[in-house]
Amino acid sequence: MDVDIWAWVGETQQQLSEAGNVGLAMALGDLPAQAYEGRYPQLDVMAPAIAQQAETLEQPWLEFYARYWHLIGRIGDRAQGAVAIEDAQHLLAFAQREEVRSCPATPAAVEALAIAWANADGPGYAAERLETLGAAIEQAEPAGPAYSGLVTQYVAALVDAGRADEAVSYAESAVERLRAAGRESSWELGAESARALLAAGRAEDALTALQAAAGFQADDPVAKDHRDGVRRALILATLGRVAEAVDALPDLDVVGEHPRVFVEWTRAVSLLASSSQITNTWQLGRVLRQWIDYFGMMGGYRSRVELALVAGDLAVARQGVWQARLLADLAESGAGELRDASGVAERVAALRAAADAATEPEAPGPLEERVGYFDAADGYNADPERWVGWLAPLSGKDIEATRRHTTTLGFLGYPSSGADIYWKMLVDSGDIASADGDDVAYLTTLLIEARQDERLEQMAGKLPHDAKWLTLARLHSARERWAEALDAAEHAVAAGAGVEARRVLAGAAQQVDENARGAGALLEVLDELTDEDVWRMIVMATAAEDWDTVRKGAAKIGMPIKSTEGPIEEELGLIRVILPAPDGGQRQVLSIRTGPATARLALPQPRGMEYNAGDLVVFDPQLLEPLPEDPQEQQNFVPPFAAVSILRPGGYTSYFFDGAAPSEADWTEFTEVMAERGWPMWVYSDENYKVTHPTTGEQIPGVFGWVAVPPNVSAVEVDALLDDATERWSHPLAWLDLAREVDVEVERHERIVKEYGL
């Protein structure tokens, strides 16, 4: 998207703001950053909201903009594949409409579809990618904003089609066309050229190309460093330059947040795993298994198969024979989802042969004593991957071994394998109705994690009444079917299923805003509750304004409450309440804690927010940050808590002020005037905020913020007070929105805004 697009974005933001859509205006310019910086919860909320609003306002460019960035947030760093293809196709169809076609950014829809196809199955969709991209490139000018992205994807498609040499030549010619048009290659095009060279067997040239691309601007600047590091490590590892490759390879805690590089990072690790500088451990195997599941959910079929095969090789190398065999099965089944499975069967066969030839690690003791050895093992240093192999001969025969073996399988990412063993022992070969409650719970967990819902429902039908309903309640809760979970949990409680059923009931009740119902269920067994249960009861009772139950909960955990009846209104210190912002982010609002789970917001908020100073909120008393260890830091620590709901709005109204900063004495007097009236006021500007002196043109310190007034104060009173409090300042303060509302001296405030560049 070029400068004209960004100018248009700015104009659209202003239009939305003037129309009262402050939240959308705030979020609009932030969408690209949300996509690139991984702020996906914000993006997933705001982009659809903007697109819907754009449709209502009949602004198709705006709708395309919002839908495009939402899609990029999904198919870019998150690497969504088949699950995003239909949306990408719809976006391309939308971009081809008459009223959208003239937008300079619409060719990006072609690029987005090509990326979604590549994420699903790069080689399988290579022909479609080349055809679609080729047609778009013919219509694009090298000087245009979309050209570089289109040719980058074309190079990638050539590589996936097995035409690496052609990809190298095409990349070189594309760079020349860009240079002739006065544009520089993007980092992405340079990195894709390096990938093509590596695929062509020219690793040295690939390294040179990647180094040359280092100075280029990236379309996704946030991802450039870790993507460059992963590709550089893979090239260096291919060249056998192990130490340099290890230095270049980003750590797991860096790449773990970026699915787009999972496969390439794993390939680099597999080339380096034989060195002493990379540890091939069960922890690595567990992470790779999670990544495999991720691509399964996202429709990244090629990545899923590739990861399974590489992870299988790594498992063989560390003697994880059982895991290598399961990964071979997974790759074989995953091949059925590929449009082009060439070579997969041969690689699966090679993996199985390697697993059969591998030597399994020697067990720590006799078969009949292994459960005891397992229980005696150091839980911190023990290798669960090895224990799965050692316990396997007993699993399905001995109940104690089965418990440990199957739950460890689930821990390592193979819940379906554990469920199969447990199922055969307890359901097929045994009497599940008389099984121990712990075994039913273990099997339930495995089936939930394996997403075998029908099987779990089948098992529930064989259980006694209380266990049946508790099992179904756990299933519905795991799938976030809250109404069904609440109903099943109530049946379980009525049947005597115990505290666990009440916990599920309370959790579901909270989700459907049945707080009194949930709190009551917990109160009935108050003496059996843990502190965590009691706090949940307190939060729910607070939301329901059941102050008697709140007091009983507070007494249970040893929190003194002065009053004995009615609403709890005490001053229990300052806290930070974390609330949602209109742009999908979060705001921290300084507040006064008034009860075990209530606080009154102390800071005025901008217009358009759903909360303001004076509002009484319910918060979750679980600390969001740990208490500092340093005693001095503890004294200054203001604990943060997540808001749950607004209990009672205060009815305050906020007014914005802006202008040149007054003298320290004038400002002190101003804040005292506000404090005397009990009007919360907060400065949102910092020392970097400057305004323009109207006569000298120099930049001078500025100040802007909000003042909030209670519902019994009129806008006219606020205007009069501000006018009186600031009339002797050397520079005037402006409150344009308020002036327009009361229709007093509007022209004067407009002049201040213009003269001071506010």
Short mmCIF file of N, CA and C in Angstrom, two decimals, residues 407 422 436-453 456-457 459-460 463 465-493 497-508:
data_model
loop_
_atom_site.label_atom_id
_atom_site.label_comp_id
_atom_site.label_asym_id
_atom_site.label_seq_id
_atom_site.Cartn_x
_atom_site.Cartn_y
_atom_site.Cartn_z
N THR A 407 -1.14 -41.29 30.97
CA THR A 407 -1.10 -39.85 31.28
C THR A 407 0.21 -39.23 30.80
N TYR A 422 -6.22 -47.09 27.51
CA TYR A 422 -7.14 -47.02 28.65
C TYR A 422 -8.52 -47.56 28.26
N ASP A 436 -12.49 -47.02 39.09
CA ASP A 436 -12.13 -45.99 40.05
C ASP A 436 -12.37 -44.60 39.45
N GLY A 437 -12.81 -43.68 40.29
CA GLY A 437 -13.11 -42.33 39.81
C GLY A 437 -11.92 -41.64 39.17
N ASP A 438 -10.71 -41.91 39.70
CA ASP A 438 -9.52 -41.30 39.11
C ASP A 438 -9.29 -41.82 37.69
N ASP A 439 -9.53 -43.10 37.47
CA ASP A 439 -9.34 -43.65 36.13
C ASP A 439 -10.33 -43.06 35.14
N VAL A 440 -11.56 -42.89 35.59
CA VAL A 440 -12.57 -42.26 34.72
C VAL A 440 -12.13 -40.83 34.39
N ALA A 441 -11.60 -40.12 35.40
CA ALA A 441 -11.15 -38.74 35.17
C ALA A 441 -9.96 -38.71 34.22
N TYR A 442 -9.00 -39.62 34.38
CA TYR A 442 -7.84 -39.66 33.49
C TYR A 442 -8.27 -39.93 32.05
N LEU A 443 -9.13 -40.92 31.88
CA LEU A 443 -9.58 -41.26 30.53
C LEU A 443 -10.39 -40.11 29.93
N THR A 444 -11.19 -39.46 30.75
CA THR A 444 -11.96 -38.30 30.27
C THR A 444 -11.02 -37.21 29.76
N THR A 445 -9.98 -36.92 30.51
CA THR A 445 -9.02 -35.90 30.10
C THR A 445 -8.34 -36.27 28.78
N LEU A 446 -7.93 -37.53 28.65
CA LEU A 446 -7.28 -37.98 27.42
C LEU A 446 -8.22 -37.86 26.22
N LEU A 447 -9.47 -38.25 26.40
CA LEU A 447 -10.43 -38.17 25.30
C LEU A 447 -10.74 -36.73 24.92
N ILE A 448 -10.80 -35.84 25.91
CA ILE A 448 -11.02 -34.42 25.62
C ILE A 448 -9.84 -33.85 24.84
N GLU A 449 -8.62 -34.16 25.30
CA GLU A 449 -7.43 -33.65 24.62
C GLU A 449 -7.30 -34.23 23.21
N ALA A 450 -7.76 -35.46 23.02
CA ALA A 450 -7.71 -36.09 21.71
C ALA A 450 -8.88 -35.67 20.83
N ARG A 451 -9.80 -34.88 21.39
CA ARG A 451 -10.99 -34.39 20.68
C ARG A 451 -11.85 -35.55 20.17
N GLN A 452 -11.96 -36.58 21.00
CA GLN A 452 -12.78 -37.75 20.67
C GLN A 452 -14.11 -37.65 21.44
N ASP A 453 -14.90 -36.64 21.05
CA ASP A 453 -16.11 -36.32 21.80
C ASP A 453 -17.15 -37.43 21.74
N LEU A 456 -16.23 -40.14 24.06
CA LEU A 456 -16.43 -39.75 25.45
C LEU A 456 -17.90 -39.83 25.83
N GLU A 457 -18.77 -39.39 24.92
CA GLU A 457 -20.21 -39.48 25.19
C GLU A 457 -20.64 -40.95 25.31
N MET A 459 -18.75 -43.38 26.40
CA MET A 459 -18.29 -43.84 27.71
C MET A 459 -19.20 -43.31 28.81
N ALA A 460 -19.60 -42.06 28.71
CA ALA A 460 -20.45 -41.47 29.74
C ALA A 460 -21.75 -42.25 29.89
N LEU A 463 -21.57 -45.02 32.49
CA LEU A 463 -21.17 -44.68 33.86
C LEU A 463 -22.38 -44.54 34.77
N HIS A 465 -24.91 -42.59 37.36
CA HIS A 465 -25.57 -41.31 37.09
C HIS A 465 -24.68 -40.11 37.41
N ASP A 466 -24.06 -40.09 38.61
CA ASP A 466 -23.27 -38.91 39.00
C ASP A 466 -22.05 -38.74 38.12
N ALA A 467 -21.33 -39.85 37.86
CA ALA A 467 -20.12 -39.79 37.04
C ALA A 467 -20.47 -39.44 35.58
N LYS A 468 -21.61 -39.94 35.11
CA LYS A 468 -22.03 -39.64 33.74
C LYS A 468 -22.17 -38.13 33.55
N TRP A 469 -22.91 -37.50 34.43
CA TRP A 469 -23.17 -36.06 34.25
C TRP A 469 -21.93 -35.22 34.48
N LEU A 470 -21.06 -35.64 35.42
CA LEU A 470 -19.82 -34.91 35.62
C LEU A 470 -18.93 -35.02 34.38
N THR A 471 -18.87 -36.20 33.78
CA THR A 471 -18.07 -36.40 32.57
C THR A 471 -18.59 -35.52 31.44
N LEU A 472 -19.90 -35.49 31.24
CA LEU A 472 -20.49 -34.65 30.19
C LEU A 472 -20.27 -33.17 30.49
N ALA A 473 -20.35 -32.80 31.76
CA ALA A 473 -20.12 -31.40 32.14
C ALA A 473 -18.70 -30.98 31.81
N ARG A 474 -17.75 -31.86 32.07
CA ARG A 474 -16.35 -31.55 31.74
C ARG A 474 -16.15 -31.41 30.24
N LEU A 475 -16.80 -32.27 29.48
CA LEU A 475 -16.70 -32.19 28.02
C LEU A 475 -17.28 -30.87 27.51
N HIS A 476 -18.49 -30.54 27.93
CA HIS A 476 -19.13 -29.30 27.47
C HIS A 476 -18.31 -28.08 27.88
N SER A 477 -17.76 -28.12 29.09
CA SER A 477 -16.93 -27.01 29.56
C SER A 477 -15.68 -26.85 28.71
N ALA A 478 -15.03 -27.97 28.38
CA ALA A 478 -13.82 -27.92 27.55
C ALA A 478 -14.12 -27.36 26.16
N ARG A 479 -15.33 -27.61 25.66
CA ARG A 479 -15.71 -27.12 24.33
C ARG A 479 -16.42 -25.77 24.40
N GLU A 480 -16.48 -25.20 25.61
CA GLU A 480 -17.07 -23.88 25.84
C GLU A 480 -18.55 -23.84 25.46
N ARG A 481 -19.22 -24.96 25.66
CA ARG A 481 -20.67 -25.00 25.52
C ARG A 481 -21.25 -24.77 26.92
N TRP A 482 -21.31 -23.51 27.30
CA TRP A 482 -21.52 -23.18 28.71
C TRP A 482 -22.92 -23.54 29.22
N ALA A 483 -23.94 -23.33 28.42
CA ALA A 483 -25.29 -23.66 28.88
C ALA A 483 -25.41 -25.17 29.12
N GLU A 484 -24.87 -25.95 28.18
CA GLU A 484 -24.91 -27.41 28.34
C GLU A 484 -24.06 -27.85 29.53
N ALA A 485 -22.91 -27.18 29.73
CA ALA A 485 -22.05 -27.52 30.87
C ALA A 485 -22.76 -27.23 32.19
N LEU A 486 -23.46 -26.11 32.25
CA LEU A 486 -24.18 -25.75 33.47
C LEU A 486 -25.29 -26.76 33.77
N ASP A 487 -26.02 -27.14 32.75
CA ASP A 487 -27.11 -28.11 32.95
C ASP A 487 -26.57 -29.46 33.41
N ALA A 488 -25.50 -29.94 32.75
CA ALA A 488 -24.93 -31.24 33.12
C ALA A 488 -24.33 -31.19 34.52
N ALA A 489 -23.68 -30.08 34.86
CA ALA A 489 -23.07 -29.96 36.19
C ALA A 489 -24.14 -29.94 37.27
N GLU A 490 -25.27 -29.32 37.01
CA GLU A 490 -26.35 -29.32 38.01
C GLU A 490 -26.91 -30.73 38.22
N HIS A 491 -27.01 -31.48 37.13
CA HIS A 491 -27.42 -32.88 37.27
C HIS A 491 -26.40 -33.66 38.11
N ALA A 492 -25.11 -33.38 37.86
CA ALA A 492 -24.05 -34.07 38.60
C ALA A 492 -24.09 -33.72 40.08
N VAL A 493 -24.30 -32.44 40.39
CA VAL A 493 -24.39 -32.01 41.79
C VAL A 493 -25.58 -32.67 42.47
N ALA A 497 -22.17 -35.74 42.90
CA ALA A 497 -20.86 -35.91 42.28
C ALA A 497 -19.73 -35.20 43.03
N GLY A 498 -20.05 -34.36 43.99
CA GLY A 498 -19.00 -33.77 44.82
C GLY A 498 -18.55 -32.38 44.39
N VAL A 499 -17.44 -31.95 45.01
CA VAL A 499 -16.95 -30.59 44.83
C VAL A 499 -16.56 -30.32 43.38
N GLU A 500 -15.99 -31.30 42.70
CA GLU A 500 -15.55 -31.08 41.32
C GLU A 500 -16.72 -30.67 40.44
N ALA A 501 -17.87 -31.28 40.63
CA ALA A 501 -19.06 -30.92 39.85
C ALA A 501 -19.46 -29.48 40.15
N ARG A 502 -19.34 -29.07 41.40
CA ARG A 502 -19.68 -27.69 41.76
C ARG A 502 -18.70 -26.70 41.13
N ARG A 503 -17.44 -27.10 41.01
CA ARG A 503 -16.46 -26.23 40.35
C ARG A 503 -16.84 -26.01 38.88
N VAL A 504 -17.19 -27.11 38.21
CA VAL A 504 -17.60 -26.99 36.81
C VAL A 504 -18.86 -26.14 36.70
N LEU A 505 -19.80 -26.35 37.63
CA LEU A 505 -21.03 -25.57 37.64
C LEU A 505 -20.73 -24.09 37.80
N ALA A 506 -19.86 -23.75 38.75
CA ALA A 506 -19.53 -22.35 39.00
C ALA A 506 -18.86 -21.71 37.78
N GLY A 507 -17.94 -22.44 37.16
CA GLY A 507 -17.26 -21.90 35.98
C GLY A 507 -18.23 -21.64 34.84
N ALA A 508 -19.15 -22.57 34.61
CA ALA A 508 -20.13 -22.40 33.54
C ALA A 508 -21.11 -21.28 33.88
#
